[in-house]
Amino acid sequence: MGLFRQHWTPNCADEWTVHDLLASLFSVGSYMFVGVGTMGALLLRVWGFVALAVGIICILLMYLVIDPKLRAMSEAFAKRQQQYLEHIDKATRWEK
Amino acid sequence: MPGWTLALVEFASLDWFWVATFAIVMIVCGVIFYKLGKRSESEFFLAGRGLPWWLPATSIYATHTATDTPMWITGVIYKYGLRGIWFAFFCAWCSVSAFVSTRIFRRSLAMSQAEWQNLRYSGLGSELLRGWLAGWQTFMNMFVLAWVSAAMGKVGTYLFGWPHSIGLVVFTAICAIYVLSAGYWGVIMADFQQGIIAFLVITIVSCWGIYEAGGPVAIIDKLEALGQSWRLNPFHFDNEFPFAWFLTMFIMATVGGIGMGNFIDWYPEAQRIQSARTLRDANYSIWAGGLATVFRNSFWAIAILAFYVMFPGITNQKEYEMGWYRLAFEYLPVGMIGVFFASILAIHLSTISTHLNLGALYATRDLYHHYINPNASEKRLVQVGRFNTLLLLAGCFILGLTMRKITEWLIFALWLQAAGIWIPSILQVIWWRFNSWAYLSAWVANLVMSWLVVWVLPALGVIPKLPEYQQFWMLAIFVALVYLPITFLTKADDMDHLVRYYVMARPWGFWGPVRREAIKRGLIEPGMGNDKKN
């Protein structure tokens, strides 16, 4: 299973995989490094620009890892959404 | 250019022009989307679930920015230096939520968090939970509206010398026009403009403040001359700001992103998640809205360092909390003050509009539609939605006019009371065996124990007054002693109900028995070879 896998079947995309974990880790990294990096860059510190660059790399990696999976999952779910919405109205109805 | 002499600032005609233009644009926005908002309950509260990711993302950013946010961040940065940024890092829950709880919640298609409780749990406990959350959220939204409106009343008094009621009533009423007419469509479209205006003005004012302090190099030199260079280190830990505090905030924010309902911000964000047109849009909207908030905080932080070197040694908290506002009102050139005030209005209106519509959502969808009139027509539901918006507005004015001080107990009510339900809010997402009685008991136990740990026991001398991060963990442990036994002493939720929920939402975590049952019934296909786990 490649980290930058491009093709996902709907069934595979619905499963939780290492891609979700990695995307979450890169996402946390992007928040931390962009936050700290922006402060450092505004103070013209070298560490600030380095941290900001790392934050941007985290964003890029997160996108490459998770976006193909998200696309496949989204398309499959969108087809079933109307059917699910009808089910919700019945399933959550309050019976006196 | 003629000007008006005011309490703190002097407005030129150009300034008033910016303010008036902004207010008119917001109201026109509501009128334009009136026809879309009135089509159905789903349109009035979720914009028909058809928004591209960048619209809810801007709204998330705008909603995370209230009139008191710059005061709060100024306070912690002025006191603690750049390490104070970690106080505001709780918004990082969005970074994990985007790829975990956002996906699960969007797949559930619940219109609100209260409705999700009905989908996740079954039986009487589920109904009690939905009713409790709906009532709590209706009240909390009114409470937040009153709090934020009262803060705007203060800003009006501080800047212009207006009576408290003017700032409180006028701007909130302007906002109500477009929320009443277009519902969530009005909220989201106005938030888009307000988010952009707020982002640009916050950036400009912060850069202007840095420039007025002599630029980045001068700020660093002055801090060194003052013997305060530790303020430049975001990872400077000592007794005043221990590493344990940082670690608590980091864990609370990132691990908390797995759960649902463990942060007060979750509830408005849940509405934005469901309004996105696809799962992918929902994920990116939460992620981008949170990141923009982190980016904004960094600009504020450096501007406050600039304020510190210009005005070091202020010990009165109320005085230094106004630092960022002072940078704007005392240093921006003529004509820009109006733009700045328009951005304060943007910040204010985005918060007000969100909570007006969100409170009405819980009152309409989860109380009226669910319990009172399940067969109501779409037209009727939109009418009730508007009526509930008006009720919230009236409640906000009454509460706001009696609420003059943003006191310690308000902060307590909003933040610390959530400590005990932090873990249960995660467990309900990741563990199939966790049931509605356990979650309900966690809520009740937390309400009681938070008062005990924060107020009663220290007052009686049983325990010392603990730092907030220690209170957080103590509450988490004490409340667990209640809900864990209850989980195992009560029955698991109905398996049919759990299977339906699992097939639709595909939650992450310990769902092995439910997953195997779903596969056995042929509702999902085995995949990835992990079906014997959990």
XYZ file of C-alpha atoms in Angstrom:
630
model
C 0.000 0.000 0.000
C 1.835 3.128 -1.221
C 1.730 6.276 0.838
C 0.900 8.360 -2.194
C -1.574 5.896 -3.667
C -3.682 7.526 -6.371
C -6.417 4.970 -7.051
C -8.908 3.933 -4.377
C -11.982 1.782 -4.733
C -14.974 3.029 -2.668
C -14.685 0.022 -0.319
C -10.991 0.569 0.344
C -11.470 4.311 0.790
C -14.134 3.697 3.458
C -11.634 1.795 5.604
C -9.380 3.514 8.150
C -5.787 3.157 6.997
C -2.330 4.451 7.783
C -3.064 7.305 5.356
C -5.578 8.788 7.832
C -3.075 8.583 10.667
C -0.325 10.178 8.599
C -2.646 12.931 7.367
C -3.565 13.730 10.985
C 0.096 13.826 12.026
C 1.082 16.051 9.093
C -1.917 18.215 9.875
C -0.887 18.710 13.530
C 2.656 19.404 12.300
C 1.399 22.001 9.845
C -0.506 23.856 12.597
C 2.484 23.861 14.968
C 5.134 24.788 12.436
C 3.028 27.406 10.645
C 2.082 28.965 14.010
C 5.620 29.081 15.387
C 7.156 29.775 11.961
C 4.946 32.778 11.272
C 5.934 34.337 14.588
C 9.627 33.726 13.887
C 9.383 34.973 10.300
C 7.672 38.187 11.413
C 10.658 38.737 13.705
C 12.984 37.982 10.729
C 14.538 35.027 12.598
C 16.111 32.223 10.563
C 14.378 29.566 12.694
C 11.071 31.230 11.828
C 11.562 30.845 8.077
C 12.782 27.268 8.525
C 9.746 26.360 10.683
C 7.395 28.013 8.200
C 8.963 26.018 5.356
C 8.547 22.791 7.359
C 4.896 23.725 7.991
C 4.288 24.209 4.276
C 5.963 20.868 3.508
C 3.663 19.221 6.080
C 0.638 20.703 4.283
C 1.876 19.405 0.954
C 2.540 15.912 2.297
C -0.852 15.832 4.039
C -2.567 16.708 0.772
C -0.653 14.139 -1.257
C -1.340 11.369 1.244
C -5.024 11.934 1.897
C -6.597 13.739 -1.045
C -6.971 10.766 -3.457
C -8.603 8.769 -0.669
C -10.919 11.627 0.276
C -12.001 12.066 -3.336
C -12.889 8.395 -3.713
C -14.719 8.287 -0.390
C -16.624 11.506 -1.100
C -17.828 10.384 -4.517
C -19.073 7.052 -3.211
C -20.823 8.603 -0.221
C -22.484 11.344 -2.280
C -24.281 8.651 -4.304
C -25.783 7.129 -1.136
C -26.519 10.385 0.677
C -30.159 10.830 -0.380
C -31.020 7.297 0.648
C -29.371 7.852 4.030
C -31.228 11.136 4.578
C -34.567 9.389 4.112
C -33.474 6.719 6.566
C -32.526 9.308 9.217
C -35.995 10.857 9.260
C -37.487 7.449 10.008
C -34.793 6.230 12.401
C -34.802 9.292 14.657
C -38.560 9.933 14.699
C -39.961 10.555 18.163
C -42.884 8.216 18.949
C -45.109 9.374 21.792
C -11.994 67.038 7.283
C -14.708 67.606 9.892
C -14.713 65.131 12.748
C -16.673 64.241 15.834
C -14.956 64.433 19.203
C -15.528 61.142 20.960
C -14.554 59.398 24.168
C -11.339 57.772 22.899
C -11.155 58.117 19.130
C -11.968 60.811 16.640
C -13.960 59.649 13.624
C -13.662 61.539 10.350
C -16.447 61.451 7.736
C -14.479 58.846 5.799
C -14.483 56.596 8.871
C -18.263 56.793 9.185
C -18.547 56.077 5.463
C -16.685 52.763 5.898
C -18.845 51.748 8.851
C -22.128 52.623 7.090
C -21.053 50.863 3.864
C -20.185 47.728 5.765
C -23.526 47.638 7.647
C -25.476 48.142 4.397
C -23.556 45.363 2.604
C -24.375 42.934 5.414
C -28.096 43.728 5.343
C -28.258 43.531 1.540
C -26.620 40.138 1.821
C -29.574 38.883 3.851
C -32.112 40.256 1.415
C -30.374 38.650 -1.585
C -30.437 35.165 -0.045
C -33.941 35.453 1.414
C -35.473 33.187 -1.256
C -32.914 30.426 -0.747
C -33.238 30.472 3.029
C -37.001 30.033 3.087
C -37.139 26.900 0.894
C -36.793 24.315 3.688
C -35.470 23.552 7.149
C -32.294 22.177 5.564
C -31.792 25.412 3.577
C -32.538 27.658 6.578
C -30.063 25.838 8.834
C -27.543 24.119 6.516
C -27.715 26.024 3.213
C -28.977 22.825 1.605
C -25.733 20.950 2.383
C -24.236 22.351 -0.805
C -21.338 24.650 0.122
C -17.797 24.430 -1.298
C -15.119 24.037 1.425
C -13.872 27.617 1.402
C -17.222 29.079 2.487
C -17.555 27.125 5.762
C -13.779 27.530 6.251
C -14.066 31.329 6.177
C -17.048 31.070 8.466
C -15.085 28.919 10.929
C -12.307 31.489 10.969
C -14.787 34.357 11.416
C -16.639 32.541 14.186
C -13.385 31.743 16.028
C -12.727 35.504 16.109
C -14.895 37.461 18.553
C -14.529 40.997 19.929
C -13.020 39.693 23.156
C -10.545 37.313 21.402
C -7.873 40.000 20.767
C -8.200 41.126 24.401
C -7.713 37.580 25.657
C -4.741 36.816 23.390
C -3.182 40.199 24.166
C -3.496 39.355 27.853
C -1.657 36.033 27.646
C 1.080 37.251 25.263
C 1.733 40.395 27.304
C 2.012 38.313 30.464
C 3.830 35.209 29.175
C 5.611 36.307 25.976
C 5.433 34.122 22.837
C 4.866 30.953 24.896
C 1.438 32.432 25.697
C 0.479 31.366 22.154
C -0.136 27.863 23.532
C -3.119 29.155 25.504
C -4.795 29.684 22.138
C -3.612 26.381 20.657
C -6.832 24.552 21.527
C -8.050 25.433 18.009
C -5.626 22.680 16.880
C -8.430 20.220 17.586
C -9.471 21.100 14.034
C -6.211 19.621 12.691
C -7.110 16.117 13.892
C -10.877 16.461 13.712
C -10.601 17.223 9.986
C -9.517 13.622 9.347
C -11.375 11.793 12.124
C -14.499 13.193 13.821
C -15.409 15.543 10.969
C -15.574 12.605 8.575
C -17.633 10.494 10.968
C -20.021 13.333 11.781
C -20.473 14.345 8.122
C -21.266 10.743 7.206
C -23.898 10.550 9.939
C -25.777 13.435 8.213
C -27.135 14.584 11.591
C -28.288 18.210 11.411
C -27.005 18.888 14.912
C -24.903 17.272 17.613
C -28.115 16.532 19.554
C -29.505 14.618 16.556
C -26.239 12.686 16.293
C -26.846 11.393 19.847
C -30.076 9.875 18.535
C -28.251 8.154 15.693
C -25.375 6.901 17.823
C -27.403 5.668 20.820
C -30.798 4.003 21.144
C -33.688 3.878 23.618
C -34.736 6.232 26.385
C -31.181 7.274 27.215
C -30.739 8.478 23.662
C -33.897 10.599 23.854
C -32.899 12.065 27.213
C -29.509 12.917 25.806
C -30.952 14.580 22.735
C -33.387 16.629 24.817
C -30.666 17.623 27.275
C -28.194 18.684 24.592
C -30.864 20.569 22.643
C -31.963 22.507 25.734
C -28.377 23.098 26.847
C -27.320 24.340 23.436
C -30.348 26.604 23.036
C -29.506 28.200 26.382
C -25.740 28.284 25.777
C -26.171 30.035 22.447
C -28.381 32.663 24.080
C -25.776 32.992 26.825
C -22.917 33.458 24.348
C -25.016 35.977 22.398
C -25.590 37.978 25.581
C -21.921 37.766 26.546
C -20.626 38.871 23.144
C -23.269 41.615 22.826
C -22.364 42.894 26.293
C -18.698 43.000 25.183
C -19.758 45.120 22.175
C -21.667 47.395 24.541
C -18.401 47.861 26.444
C -16.476 48.604 23.243
C -19.075 51.265 22.340
C -18.755 52.857 25.772
C -14.949 52.656 25.702
C -14.557 54.147 22.247
C -17.450 56.538 21.836
C -18.850 57.099 25.301
C -22.186 55.579 24.255
C -24.550 54.152 26.881
C -23.925 50.409 27.325
C -27.272 49.481 25.759
C -26.526 51.210 22.420
C -23.539 49.057 21.476
C -25.284 45.997 22.833
C -28.599 46.377 20.997
C -27.905 48.223 17.727
C -25.280 45.966 16.139
C -26.864 42.724 17.268
C -30.177 43.959 15.825
C -28.500 44.734 12.457
C -27.202 41.193 12.421
C -30.625 39.778 13.243
C -32.039 41.312 10.036
C -30.027 39.065 7.735
C -30.178 36.005 9.992
C -33.970 36.244 10.208
C -34.437 36.738 6.483
C -31.952 34.255 5.019
C -31.060 31.907 7.892
C -27.761 30.069 7.479
C -27.405 31.362 3.908
C -27.228 34.889 5.345
C -24.809 33.743 8.061
C -22.406 32.021 5.696
C -22.388 34.703 3.003
C -21.908 37.493 5.533
C -19.224 35.418 7.303
C -17.350 35.097 4.022
C -17.067 38.882 3.716
C -16.540 39.362 7.449
C -13.837 36.679 7.586
C -11.868 38.276 4.747
C -12.223 41.795 6.201
C -11.200 40.607 9.672
C -8.206 38.639 8.321
C -6.914 41.571 6.256
C -7.408 44.184 8.955
C -5.860 42.004 11.682
C -2.818 41.504 9.436
C -2.555 45.201 8.531
C -2.982 46.482 12.092
C -0.486 43.944 13.460
C 2.130 44.863 10.830
C 1.455 48.538 11.511
C 2.057 47.962 15.220
C 5.358 46.184 14.493
C 6.375 49.108 12.253
C 5.484 51.672 14.956
C 7.667 49.795 17.450
C 10.630 50.249 15.079
C 10.410 46.943 13.216
C 11.372 43.367 14.127
C 15.054 44.083 14.864
C 14.192 46.977 17.161
C 11.650 44.826 19.036
C 14.302 42.172 19.693
C 16.909 44.772 20.722
C 14.499 46.487 23.103
C 13.474 43.176 24.684
C 17.150 42.338 25.259
C 17.760 45.789 26.732
C 14.811 45.244 29.087
C 16.209 41.836 30.099
C 13.089 40.204 28.661
C 14.540 38.240 25.729
C 12.947 35.034 27.097
C 9.690 36.450 25.717
C 10.935 35.592 22.211
C 11.031 31.858 22.945
C 7.700 30.043 22.443
C 9.137 27.020 24.274
C 10.398 28.796 27.404
C 9.079 26.773 30.344
C 9.451 27.623 34.038
C 7.407 27.483 37.244
C 5.071 30.194 36.007
C 4.425 28.328 32.754
C 5.424 24.669 33.272
C 5.957 22.119 30.535
C 3.024 20.133 32.026
C 0.714 23.007 31.109
C 1.936 22.977 27.511
C 1.607 19.198 27.355
C -1.948 19.333 28.734
C -2.992 21.887 26.125
C -1.295 19.921 23.341
C -2.962 16.636 24.289
C -6.311 18.283 24.994
C -6.333 19.928 21.568
C -4.950 17.168 19.355
C -6.402 14.046 20.969
C -9.616 15.996 21.583
C -9.995 16.275 17.805
C -11.027 12.625 17.758
C -14.117 13.354 19.856
C -17.380 15.190 19.302
C -18.731 17.834 21.663
C -15.622 18.168 23.852
C -15.036 21.806 22.891
C -17.590 24.598 22.882
C -16.458 25.385 19.305
C -17.514 21.936 18.151
C -21.197 22.862 18.046
C -20.982 25.710 15.476
C -18.357 23.749 13.538
C -20.683 20.727 13.417
C -23.189 22.912 11.561
C -20.489 23.957 9.078
C -19.404 20.345 8.598
C -22.934 19.358 7.593
C -23.352 22.364 5.320
C -20.380 21.330 3.149
C -21.379 19.730 -0.145
C -19.168 16.624 0.179
C -17.137 14.751 2.759
C -13.973 16.121 1.216
C -15.260 19.707 1.429
C -16.218 19.170 5.070
C -12.703 17.901 5.919
C -10.890 20.742 4.220
C -13.220 23.402 5.617
C -12.453 22.418 9.214
C -8.740 22.056 8.526
C -8.388 25.393 6.705
C -10.568 27.353 9.148
C -8.453 26.134 12.073
C -5.154 26.857 10.305
C -6.250 30.415 9.475
C -6.957 30.877 13.186
C -3.441 29.689 14.119
C -1.953 32.028 11.482
C -3.987 34.944 12.872
C -2.821 34.231 16.429
C 0.815 34.455 15.314
C 0.280 37.931 13.830
C -1.409 39.045 17.008
C 1.415 37.626 19.144
C 4.155 39.650 17.438
C 2.021 42.795 17.445
C 1.612 42.376 21.220
C 5.374 42.015 21.618
C 5.587 45.332 19.750
C 3.064 46.794 22.191
C 5.092 45.411 25.098
C 8.318 47.149 24.073
C 6.380 50.398 23.560
C 4.548 50.132 26.898
C 6.453 47.775 29.208
C 5.601 47.279 32.826
C 1.804 47.600 32.752
C 0.585 45.511 35.671
C -3.152 46.131 35.420
C -4.581 43.253 33.388
C -7.572 45.263 32.145
C -5.183 47.906 30.864
C -2.750 45.666 28.980
C -5.559 43.512 27.541
C -6.540 46.535 25.416
C -3.038 46.604 23.880
C -3.905 45.458 20.379
C -6.893 47.825 20.183
C -4.650 50.651 21.338
C -2.155 49.931 18.548
C -4.969 50.450 16.060
C -6.784 53.414 17.539
C -3.670 55.330 18.565
C -1.444 54.697 15.553
C -3.525 54.046 12.424
C -3.774 57.024 10.024
C -6.974 59.047 9.456
C -9.526 57.146 7.350
C -8.221 53.768 8.486
C -9.873 54.009 11.902
C -13.275 53.515 10.245
C -11.998 50.445 8.396
C -10.712 49.116 11.693
C -14.028 49.725 13.435
C -15.815 48.041 10.510
C -13.568 45.019 11.096
C -14.538 45.028 14.796
C -18.137 44.994 13.611
C -17.275 42.123 11.243
C -15.803 40.148 14.125
C -18.850 40.901 16.267
C -21.511 40.182 13.650
C -19.945 36.879 12.567
C -20.141 35.572 16.133
C -23.654 36.908 16.712
C -25.067 35.568 13.440
C -23.613 32.113 14.055
C -25.096 31.754 17.527
C -28.476 33.206 16.548
C -28.881 30.630 13.788
C -27.313 27.780 15.773
C -29.497 28.322 18.843
C -32.549 28.433 16.580
C -31.393 25.178 14.922
C -31.418 23.293 18.242
C -34.733 24.830 19.306
C -36.354 24.064 15.943
C -34.863 20.769 14.770
C -34.253 19.058 18.109
C -37.071 20.425 20.257
C -39.944 21.550 18.015
C -39.525 19.215 15.029
C -38.437 16.180 17.022
C -40.685 16.339 20.088
C -43.589 18.718 19.366
C -44.516 18.473 15.695
C -42.716 15.656 13.789
C -45.058 16.107 10.791
C -44.498 19.843 10.381
C -44.255 21.106 6.792
C -41.047 22.699 5.540
C -42.797 26.097 5.418
C -43.867 25.725 9.038
C -40.349 24.701 10.120
C -38.813 27.795 8.517
C -41.440 29.958 10.268
C -40.606 28.315 13.593
C -36.887 28.774 12.849
C -37.451 32.512 12.408
C -39.604 32.698 15.533
C -36.908 30.932 17.547
C -34.293 33.334 16.172
C -36.417 36.207 17.501
C -36.781 34.490 20.878
C -33.008 34.089 21.138
C -32.556 37.746 20.221
C -34.968 38.850 22.949
C -33.302 36.535 25.488
C -29.883 37.859 24.486
C -30.957 41.483 25.102
C -32.468 40.691 28.500
C -29.441 38.659 29.633
C -26.941 41.072 28.073
C -28.402 44.161 29.738
C -28.103 42.512 33.140
C -24.635 41.048 32.491
C -22.168 43.896 33.005
C -19.003 42.011 33.929
C -17.283 39.158 32.134
C -16.598 37.464 35.415
C -14.533 34.482 36.414
C -17.550 32.218 36.687
C -18.385 32.758 33.023
C -14.985 31.442 31.990
C -15.567 28.608 34.427
C -18.950 27.801 32.894
C -17.581 27.724 29.370
C -14.265 25.935 29.752
C -13.749 24.096 32.978
C -17.188 22.507 32.999
C -16.169 20.745 29.818
C -13.157 19.023 31.423
C -15.050 15.996 32.747
C -16.771 15.233 29.444
C -13.586 15.509 27.398
C -12.809 11.767 27.547
C -16.478 10.608 27.287
C -16.856 12.765 24.159
C -13.987 10.787 22.634
C -15.230 7.432 23.904
C -18.649 7.899 22.327
C -16.928 8.187 18.961
C -14.391 5.374 19.224
C -15.947 2.700 21.478
C -19.084 0.782 20.565
C -19.767 -0.313 24.179
C -19.969 3.250 25.539
C -23.693 3.997 25.898
C -26.077 6.882 26.426
C -26.377 6.311 30.199
C -22.607 6.567 30.543
C -22.513 9.835 28.594
C -25.449 11.279 30.529
C -23.864 10.327 33.849
C -20.608 11.983 32.742
C -22.487 15.240 32.084
C -24.217 15.169 35.472
C -21.064 14.132 37.383
C -19.045 16.850 35.652
C -21.559 19.554 36.563
C -21.301 18.569 40.224
C -17.583 17.794 40.425
C -16.373 20.872 38.577
C -17.957 23.036 41.276
C -16.372 20.858 43.933
C -12.849 20.841 42.471
C -12.756 24.481 41.370
C -14.669 26.245 44.147
C -15.983 24.211 47.095
C -13.069 21.950 48.133
C -10.414 24.734 47.914
C -12.722 27.060 49.889
C -13.071 24.402 52.602
C -9.310 23.823 52.623
C -9.666 20.155 51.605
C -7.468 20.681 48.545
C -5.325 23.688 47.580
C -6.341 26.009 44.730
C -4.878 24.074 41.820
C -3.557 25.382 38.498
C -6.092 24.967 35.679
C -4.241 22.124 33.977
C -4.248 20.108 37.218
C -7.962 20.809 37.698
C -8.520 19.498 34.176
C -6.860 16.127 34.837
C -8.392 15.791 38.288
C -11.874 16.299 36.852
C -11.151 13.861 34.038
C -10.235 11.167 36.588
C -13.054 11.868 39.079
C -15.755 11.837 36.412
C -14.324 8.613 34.933
C -14.980 6.979 38.310
C -18.676 7.571 37.656
C -19.210 6.811 33.969
C -16.950 3.768 33.632
C -18.877 1.632 36.177
C -22.155 2.847 34.672
C -21.001 1.777 31.211
C -20.508 -1.806 32.369
C -23.511 -1.905 34.709
C -25.942 -0.905 31.957
C -26.741 -2.729 28.718
C -24.983 -2.037 25.464
C -27.037 -0.207 22.832
C -29.324 -2.224 20.585
C -27.169 -4.066 18.002
C -29.525 -3.298 15.085
C -29.234 0.393 15.865
C -25.453 0.203 16.214
C -25.106 -1.669 12.921
C -27.181 0.970 11.088
C -25.026 3.715 12.572
C -21.785 1.865 11.786
C -22.653 1.224 8.148
C -23.455 4.867 7.603
C -20.823 6.683 9.688
C -17.975 4.127 9.597
C -16.493 5.260 12.937
C -12.861 4.666 13.837
C -11.766 2.760 16.951
C -13.059 -0.230 18.890
C -16.090 -1.287 16.864
C -15.134 -4.928 16.221
C -18.378 -6.689 17.280
C -20.546 -4.206 15.387
C -18.390 -4.414 12.283
C -18.470 -8.207 12.267
C -22.270 -8.128 12.611
C -22.528 -5.694 9.698
C -20.351 -7.989 7.553
C -22.403 -11.023 8.599
C -25.579 -9.260 7.437
C -23.934 -8.427 4.126
C -24.195 -4.684 4.721
C -20.501 -3.998 4.191
C -17.732 -5.950 2.534
C -14.736 -7.217 4.488
C -11.729 -5.125 3.662
C -8.049 -4.654 4.354
C -7.794 -7.953 6.268
C -8.419 -6.416 9.697
C -11.834 -7.884 10.464
C -10.697 -10.155 13.254
C -9.166 -7.324 15.217
C -10.752 -5.236 18.032
